[in-house]
XYZ file of C-alpha atoms in Angstrom:
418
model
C 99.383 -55.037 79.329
C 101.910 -53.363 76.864
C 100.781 -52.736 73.499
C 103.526 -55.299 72.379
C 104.543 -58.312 73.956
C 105.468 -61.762 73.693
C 103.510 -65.069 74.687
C 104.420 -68.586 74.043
C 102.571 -71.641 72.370
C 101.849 -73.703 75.402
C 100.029 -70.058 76.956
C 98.030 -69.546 73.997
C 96.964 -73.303 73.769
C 95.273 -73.413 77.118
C 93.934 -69.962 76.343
C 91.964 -71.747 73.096
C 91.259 -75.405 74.758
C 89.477 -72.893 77.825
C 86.881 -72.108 74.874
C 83.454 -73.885 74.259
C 84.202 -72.595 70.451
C 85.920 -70.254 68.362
C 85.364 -68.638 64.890
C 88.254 -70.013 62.319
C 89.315 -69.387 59.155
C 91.684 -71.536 57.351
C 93.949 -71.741 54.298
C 94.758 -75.118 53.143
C 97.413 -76.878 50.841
C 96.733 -80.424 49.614
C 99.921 -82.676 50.143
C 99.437 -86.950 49.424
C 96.368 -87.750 51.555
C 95.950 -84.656 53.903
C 95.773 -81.144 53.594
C 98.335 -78.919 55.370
C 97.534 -75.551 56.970
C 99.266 -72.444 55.216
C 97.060 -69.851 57.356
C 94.845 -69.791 60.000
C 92.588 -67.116 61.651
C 91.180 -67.354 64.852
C 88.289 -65.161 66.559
C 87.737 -65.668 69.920
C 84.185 -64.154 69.749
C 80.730 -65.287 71.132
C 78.881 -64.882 67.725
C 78.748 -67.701 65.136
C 80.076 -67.253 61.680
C 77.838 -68.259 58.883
C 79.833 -71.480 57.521
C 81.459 -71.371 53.809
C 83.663 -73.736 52.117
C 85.697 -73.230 49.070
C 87.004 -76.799 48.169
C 89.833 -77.295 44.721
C 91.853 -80.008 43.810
C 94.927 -78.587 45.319
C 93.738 -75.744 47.922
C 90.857 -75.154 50.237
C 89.408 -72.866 52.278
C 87.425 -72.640 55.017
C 85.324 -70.287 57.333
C 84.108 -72.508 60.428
C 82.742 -72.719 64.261
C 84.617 -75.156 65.950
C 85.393 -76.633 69.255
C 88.435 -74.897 71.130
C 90.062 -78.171 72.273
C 90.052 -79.472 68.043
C 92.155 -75.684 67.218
C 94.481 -75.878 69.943
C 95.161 -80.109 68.666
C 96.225 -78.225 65.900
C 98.262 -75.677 67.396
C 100.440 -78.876 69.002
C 100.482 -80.110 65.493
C 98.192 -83.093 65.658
C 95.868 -84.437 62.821
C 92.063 -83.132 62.950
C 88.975 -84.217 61.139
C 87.435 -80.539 59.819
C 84.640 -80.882 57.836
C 85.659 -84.161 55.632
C 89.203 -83.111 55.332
C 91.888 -84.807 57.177
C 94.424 -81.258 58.253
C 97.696 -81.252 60.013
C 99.243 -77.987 60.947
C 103.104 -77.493 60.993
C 104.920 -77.119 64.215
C 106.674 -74.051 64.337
C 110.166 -74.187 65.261
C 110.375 -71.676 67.730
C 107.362 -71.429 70.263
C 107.018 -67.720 70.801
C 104.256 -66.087 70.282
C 103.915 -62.212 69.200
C 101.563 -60.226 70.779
C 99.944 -57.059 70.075
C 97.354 -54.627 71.248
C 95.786 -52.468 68.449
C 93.249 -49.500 69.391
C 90.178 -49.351 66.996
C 90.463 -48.437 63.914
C 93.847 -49.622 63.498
C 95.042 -51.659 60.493
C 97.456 -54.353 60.793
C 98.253 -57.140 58.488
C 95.197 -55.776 56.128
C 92.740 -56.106 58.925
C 90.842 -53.143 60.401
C 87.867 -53.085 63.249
C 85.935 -50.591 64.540
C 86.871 -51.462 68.177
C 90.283 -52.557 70.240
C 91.545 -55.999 70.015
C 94.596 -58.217 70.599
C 95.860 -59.616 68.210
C 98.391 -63.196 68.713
C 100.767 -64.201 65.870
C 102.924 -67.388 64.622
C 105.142 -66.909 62.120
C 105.767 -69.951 58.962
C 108.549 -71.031 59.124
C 111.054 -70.124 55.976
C 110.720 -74.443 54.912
C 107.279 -74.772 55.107
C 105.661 -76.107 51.696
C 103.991 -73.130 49.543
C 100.873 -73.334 47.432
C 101.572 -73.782 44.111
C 99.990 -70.994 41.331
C 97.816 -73.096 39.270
C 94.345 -72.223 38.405
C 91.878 -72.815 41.316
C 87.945 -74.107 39.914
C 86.523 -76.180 41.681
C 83.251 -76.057 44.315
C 83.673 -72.061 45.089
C 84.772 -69.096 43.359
C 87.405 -69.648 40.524
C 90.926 -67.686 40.676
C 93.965 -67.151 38.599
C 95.772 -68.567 41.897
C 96.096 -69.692 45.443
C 97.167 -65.968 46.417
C 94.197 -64.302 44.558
C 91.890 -66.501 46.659
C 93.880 -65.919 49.727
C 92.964 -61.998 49.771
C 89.689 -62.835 48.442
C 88.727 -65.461 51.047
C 90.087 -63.221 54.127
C 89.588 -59.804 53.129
C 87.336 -59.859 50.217
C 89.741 -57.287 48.492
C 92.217 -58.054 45.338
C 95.500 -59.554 45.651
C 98.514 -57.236 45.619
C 102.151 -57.726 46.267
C 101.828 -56.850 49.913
C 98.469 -59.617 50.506
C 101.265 -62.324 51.327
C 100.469 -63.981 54.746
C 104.090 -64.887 56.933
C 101.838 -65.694 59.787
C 101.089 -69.164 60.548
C 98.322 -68.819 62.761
C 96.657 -65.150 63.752
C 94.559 -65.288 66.732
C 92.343 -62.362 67.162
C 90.533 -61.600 70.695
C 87.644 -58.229 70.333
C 87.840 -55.527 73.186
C 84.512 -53.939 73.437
C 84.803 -52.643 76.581
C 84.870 -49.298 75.486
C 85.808 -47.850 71.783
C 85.037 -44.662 70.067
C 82.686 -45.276 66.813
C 83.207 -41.725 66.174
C 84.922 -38.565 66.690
C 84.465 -35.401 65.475
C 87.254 -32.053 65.093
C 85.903 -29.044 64.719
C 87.288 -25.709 65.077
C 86.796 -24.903 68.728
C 85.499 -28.451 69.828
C 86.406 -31.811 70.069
C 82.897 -34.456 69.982
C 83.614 -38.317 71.180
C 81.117 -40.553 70.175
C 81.573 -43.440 72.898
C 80.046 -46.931 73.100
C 80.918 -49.802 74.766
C 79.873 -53.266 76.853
C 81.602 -52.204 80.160
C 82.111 -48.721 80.745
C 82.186 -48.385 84.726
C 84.559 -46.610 86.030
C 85.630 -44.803 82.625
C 87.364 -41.981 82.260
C 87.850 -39.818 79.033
C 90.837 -37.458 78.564
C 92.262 -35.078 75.911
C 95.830 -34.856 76.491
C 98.490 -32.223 74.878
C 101.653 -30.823 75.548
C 100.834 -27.891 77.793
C 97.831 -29.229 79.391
C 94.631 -32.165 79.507
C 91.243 -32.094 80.286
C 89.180 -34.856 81.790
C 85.774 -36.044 82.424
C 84.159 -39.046 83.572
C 82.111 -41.558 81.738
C 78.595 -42.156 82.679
C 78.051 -44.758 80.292
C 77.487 -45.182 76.112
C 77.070 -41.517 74.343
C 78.327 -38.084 73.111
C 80.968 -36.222 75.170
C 82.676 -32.867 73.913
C 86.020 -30.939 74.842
C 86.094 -27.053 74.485
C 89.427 -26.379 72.172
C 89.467 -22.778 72.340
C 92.999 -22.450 70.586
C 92.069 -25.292 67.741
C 93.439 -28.785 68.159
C 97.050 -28.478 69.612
C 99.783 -30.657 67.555
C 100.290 -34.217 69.010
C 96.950 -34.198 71.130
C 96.109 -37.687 72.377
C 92.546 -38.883 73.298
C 92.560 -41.177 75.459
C 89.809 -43.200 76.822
C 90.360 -45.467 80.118
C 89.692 -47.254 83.099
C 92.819 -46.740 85.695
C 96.062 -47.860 84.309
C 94.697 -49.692 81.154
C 93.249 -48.216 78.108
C 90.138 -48.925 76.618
C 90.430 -46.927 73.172
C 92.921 -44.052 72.127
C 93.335 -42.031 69.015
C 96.008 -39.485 68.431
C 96.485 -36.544 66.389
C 99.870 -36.011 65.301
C 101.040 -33.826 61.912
C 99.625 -36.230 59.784
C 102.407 -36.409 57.462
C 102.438 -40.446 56.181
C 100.578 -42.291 53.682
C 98.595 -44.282 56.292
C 95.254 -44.870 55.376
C 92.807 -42.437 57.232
C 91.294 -42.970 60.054
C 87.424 -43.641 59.320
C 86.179 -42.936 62.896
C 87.835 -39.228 62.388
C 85.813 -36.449 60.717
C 87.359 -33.298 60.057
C 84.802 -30.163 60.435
C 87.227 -27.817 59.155
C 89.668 -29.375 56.324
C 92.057 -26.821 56.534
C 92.904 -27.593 60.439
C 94.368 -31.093 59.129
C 96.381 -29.356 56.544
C 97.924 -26.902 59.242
C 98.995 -30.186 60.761
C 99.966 -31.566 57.856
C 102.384 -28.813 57.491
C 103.157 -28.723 61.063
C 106.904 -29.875 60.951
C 107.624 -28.972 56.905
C 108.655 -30.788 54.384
C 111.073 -34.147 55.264
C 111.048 -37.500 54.732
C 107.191 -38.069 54.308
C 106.141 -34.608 52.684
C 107.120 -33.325 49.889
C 105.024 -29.780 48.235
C 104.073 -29.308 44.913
C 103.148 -25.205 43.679
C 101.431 -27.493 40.368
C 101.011 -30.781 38.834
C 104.467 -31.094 37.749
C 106.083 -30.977 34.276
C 108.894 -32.134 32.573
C 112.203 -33.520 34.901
C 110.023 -31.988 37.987
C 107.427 -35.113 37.171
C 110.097 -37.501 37.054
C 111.362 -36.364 40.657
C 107.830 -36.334 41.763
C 107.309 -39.671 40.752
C 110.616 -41.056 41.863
C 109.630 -40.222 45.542
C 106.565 -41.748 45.321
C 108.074 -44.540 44.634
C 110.637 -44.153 47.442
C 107.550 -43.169 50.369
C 106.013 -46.266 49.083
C 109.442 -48.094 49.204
C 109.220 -47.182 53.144
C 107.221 -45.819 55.555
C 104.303 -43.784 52.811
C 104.387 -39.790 52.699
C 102.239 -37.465 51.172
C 102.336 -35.035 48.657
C 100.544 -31.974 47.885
C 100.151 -30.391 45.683
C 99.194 -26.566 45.474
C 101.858 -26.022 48.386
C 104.459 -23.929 48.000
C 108.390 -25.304 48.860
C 107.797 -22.471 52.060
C 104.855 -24.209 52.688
C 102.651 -21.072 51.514
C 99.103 -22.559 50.770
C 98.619 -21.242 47.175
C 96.159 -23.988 45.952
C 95.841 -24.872 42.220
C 94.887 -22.927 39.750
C 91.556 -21.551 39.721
C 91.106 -22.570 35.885
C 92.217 -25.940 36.724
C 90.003 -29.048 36.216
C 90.857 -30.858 39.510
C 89.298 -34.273 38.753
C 91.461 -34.330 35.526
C 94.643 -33.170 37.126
C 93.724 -36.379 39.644
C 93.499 -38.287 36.391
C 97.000 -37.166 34.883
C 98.637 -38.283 37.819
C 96.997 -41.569 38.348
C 97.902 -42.157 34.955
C 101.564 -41.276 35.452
C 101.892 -43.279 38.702
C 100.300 -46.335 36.425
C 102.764 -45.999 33.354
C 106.142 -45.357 35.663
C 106.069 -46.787 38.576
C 106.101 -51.108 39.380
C 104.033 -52.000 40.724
C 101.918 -49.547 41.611
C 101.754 -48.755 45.343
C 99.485 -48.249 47.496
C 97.790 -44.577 47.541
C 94.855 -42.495 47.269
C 94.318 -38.995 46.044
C 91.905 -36.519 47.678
C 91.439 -32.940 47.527
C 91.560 -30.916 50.860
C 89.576 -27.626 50.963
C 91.594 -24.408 52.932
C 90.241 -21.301 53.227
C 88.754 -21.476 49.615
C 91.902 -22.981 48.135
C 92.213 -26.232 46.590
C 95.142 -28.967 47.578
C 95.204 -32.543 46.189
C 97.168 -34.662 48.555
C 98.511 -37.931 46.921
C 98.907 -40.253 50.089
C 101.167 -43.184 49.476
C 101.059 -45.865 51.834
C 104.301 -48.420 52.823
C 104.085 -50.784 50.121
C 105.813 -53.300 51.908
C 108.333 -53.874 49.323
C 110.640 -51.934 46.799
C 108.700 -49.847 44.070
C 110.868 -48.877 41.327
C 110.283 -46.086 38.639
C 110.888 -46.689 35.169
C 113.267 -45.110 33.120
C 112.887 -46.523 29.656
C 113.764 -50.314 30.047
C 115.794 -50.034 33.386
C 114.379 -50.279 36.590
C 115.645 -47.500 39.519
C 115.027 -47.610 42.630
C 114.915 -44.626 45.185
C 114.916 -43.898 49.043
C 114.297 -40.644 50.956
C 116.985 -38.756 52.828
C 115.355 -35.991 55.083
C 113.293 -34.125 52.409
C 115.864 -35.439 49.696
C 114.405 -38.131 47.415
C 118.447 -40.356 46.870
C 118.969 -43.814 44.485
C 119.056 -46.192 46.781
C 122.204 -48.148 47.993
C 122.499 -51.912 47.114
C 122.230 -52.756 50.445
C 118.827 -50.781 50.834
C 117.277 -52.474 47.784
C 118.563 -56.392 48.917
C 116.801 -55.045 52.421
C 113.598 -53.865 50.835
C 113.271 -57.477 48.795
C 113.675 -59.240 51.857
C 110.614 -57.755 53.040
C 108.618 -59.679 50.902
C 110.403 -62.719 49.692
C 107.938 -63.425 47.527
C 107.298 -59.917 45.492
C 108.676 -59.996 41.754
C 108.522 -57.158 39.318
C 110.540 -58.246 37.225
């Protein structure tokens, strides 16, 4: 199966009516004398959740274990009896289905496992009613609004302008036939921690440009690679059974915001940097010698605003513009240089995006690397009362074009700064 794909309705119906029961969570909206779906979550999993309602007078949520047939009724759009509330689900108007198949460790649409799984998706359609963004107290946890308890309910994390849910319906089937819960780079060895429910037949592989190595799985436990040249740029470990993989991760010059990769520990700090550095500054690095003064800060700032804007980017800082690792000053204070520019990126930039700041240790040198992730959405720095927005051209941080500001809106119809 490709990693992307498309399914239809009527597929994914018989898929969820073939189930004894599935784990569901669901967003509600109260309309007349029913409550209408805004989101639902599906886990096709074989352990029970433990059961929680949160019940107001105009939204409710709820975190059940219930029959397959009684989800895909819903699916087709008819009426269901769950738990004491009469709910009706909109019928999309087209019946495709997305489809995707996400390695572990992999975060899409603010959800992350430690193992593989595919993931279906139903977009809302552009009509369907909205919550509204009163007050919710009632019997469960109180919020300033429907969205707060949204990201609350589902992820247990705070609601930011990227938390917005187009997805109808997300249904989410575990693959724990094989994952990696950790793996460990070191300077002249690779160590895969592997476990899994069905690992016959396995085969591990380290894959590069100039060569592979490969070694057969004997079941749950520790395998190693020699690397006795380091890590090569854009190695790929891959872990499978013939033509389909089980678990992969892959080691490119990690030059965007992303958020790291828990299962990943770096034995020697300054091997990510060289990768980091690998292909020089562009459109998702940009080097700093210092914590920037004066109109440098304001440039700094503007393309953090414009990797947020996109696709994330990094920047570090103790890096020279030819790359030379120079680290910051020795008398520097690094936890109040972090400070100085999370309070900068606070005061200037709306809303804030997306990052996190960590120092990176190289051969005795200290770099802070700002890593700003896509925040799904344009971020604009402020220049006194106007608002600018910016984009980034190669390693060029540019205003950005009408046209690429209406675009970045669009991707959230529902972020306002203003």
């Amino acid at each position: 199966m490709a990693n992307s794909a498309q399914a239809d309705t009527v597929e994914l119906g018989a898929m969820l009516t073939g189930r004894a029961a599935v784990n569901v969570r669901l967003a509600l909206v109260a309309d007349a004398q029913q409550w209408i779906l805004h989101h639902g979550q599906v886990t096709l999993d074989d352990d029970a959740v433990k059961e929680r309602v949160w019940r107001y007078d105009t939204a409710a949520f709820a975190e059940l274990r219930l029959p397959g047939s009684t989800v895909a009724a819903l699916l087709r759009g008819d009426e269901q009896e769950i738990h004491g509330l009469r709910v009706a689900a909109p019928v999309p108007q087209s019946s495709g289905v997305s489809v995707h198949r996400l390695r572990g460790q992999e975060e899409w649409g603010r959800s992350t496992t430690l193992w593989p799984r595919t993931e279906w998706s139903i977009n809302r359609d552009i009509d369907t009613p909205r919550p509204g963004y009163d007050l919710l107290v009632g019997h469960g946890p109180s919020f300033l609004n429907f969205d707060q308890a949204l990201s609350a309910f589902l992820h247990q994390r705070p609601h930011d302008s990227t938390a917005g849910r187009s997805d109808l319906w997300r249904i989410v089937q575990p693959q724990r036939a094989g994952w990696f819960p950790r793996i460990t780079i070191g300077p002249d060895l690779l160590t895969a921690e592997i476990d899994g429910e069905d690992l016959d037949g396995a085969v591990l592989e380290l894959n590069w440009a100039s060569g592979s190595q490969a070694q057969p799985v004997d079941g749950a436990g520790t395998y190693s690679f020699p690397l006795p040249h380091g890590l090569a740029h854009d190695s790929l470990l891959m872990l499978r059974r013939e033509e389909r993989w089980l678990d992969w991760r892959s080691f490119p010059a990690p030059a965007y915001g992303r958020a790291r990769d828990a299962s990943v520990v770096w034995e020697q700090p300054g091997l990510e940097l060289d990768l980091l550095l690998a292909h020089g500054e562009g459109p998702h690095l940009e080097c700093k010698r210092e914590v920037p003064e004066g109109e440098s800060r304001k440039k700094m700032l503007k393309t953090i605003a414009a990797f947020a804007s996109k696709d994330g980017g990094t920047i570090l800082i103790g890096v020279e513009d030819d790359l030379q690792i120079v680290g910051l000053p020795e008398q520097a204070n690094v936890d109040k240089q972090n400070l100085q520019i999370v309070s900068m990126i606070r005061d200037t930039l709306e809303p804030v995006p997306p990052y996190e700041s960590r120092v990176i240790d190289h051969e005795g040198r200290k770099v802070l690397a700002i890593e700003v992730s896509s925040g799904g959405q344009m971020h604009a720095y402020r220049n006194g009362q106007r608002l600018e927005f910016y984009v980034r051209v190669g390693p060029n941080t540019v205003p950005a074009r009408h046209h690429e500001i209406a675009a970045g809106f669009r991707q959230d119809p529902t972020a306002a700064i203003f």
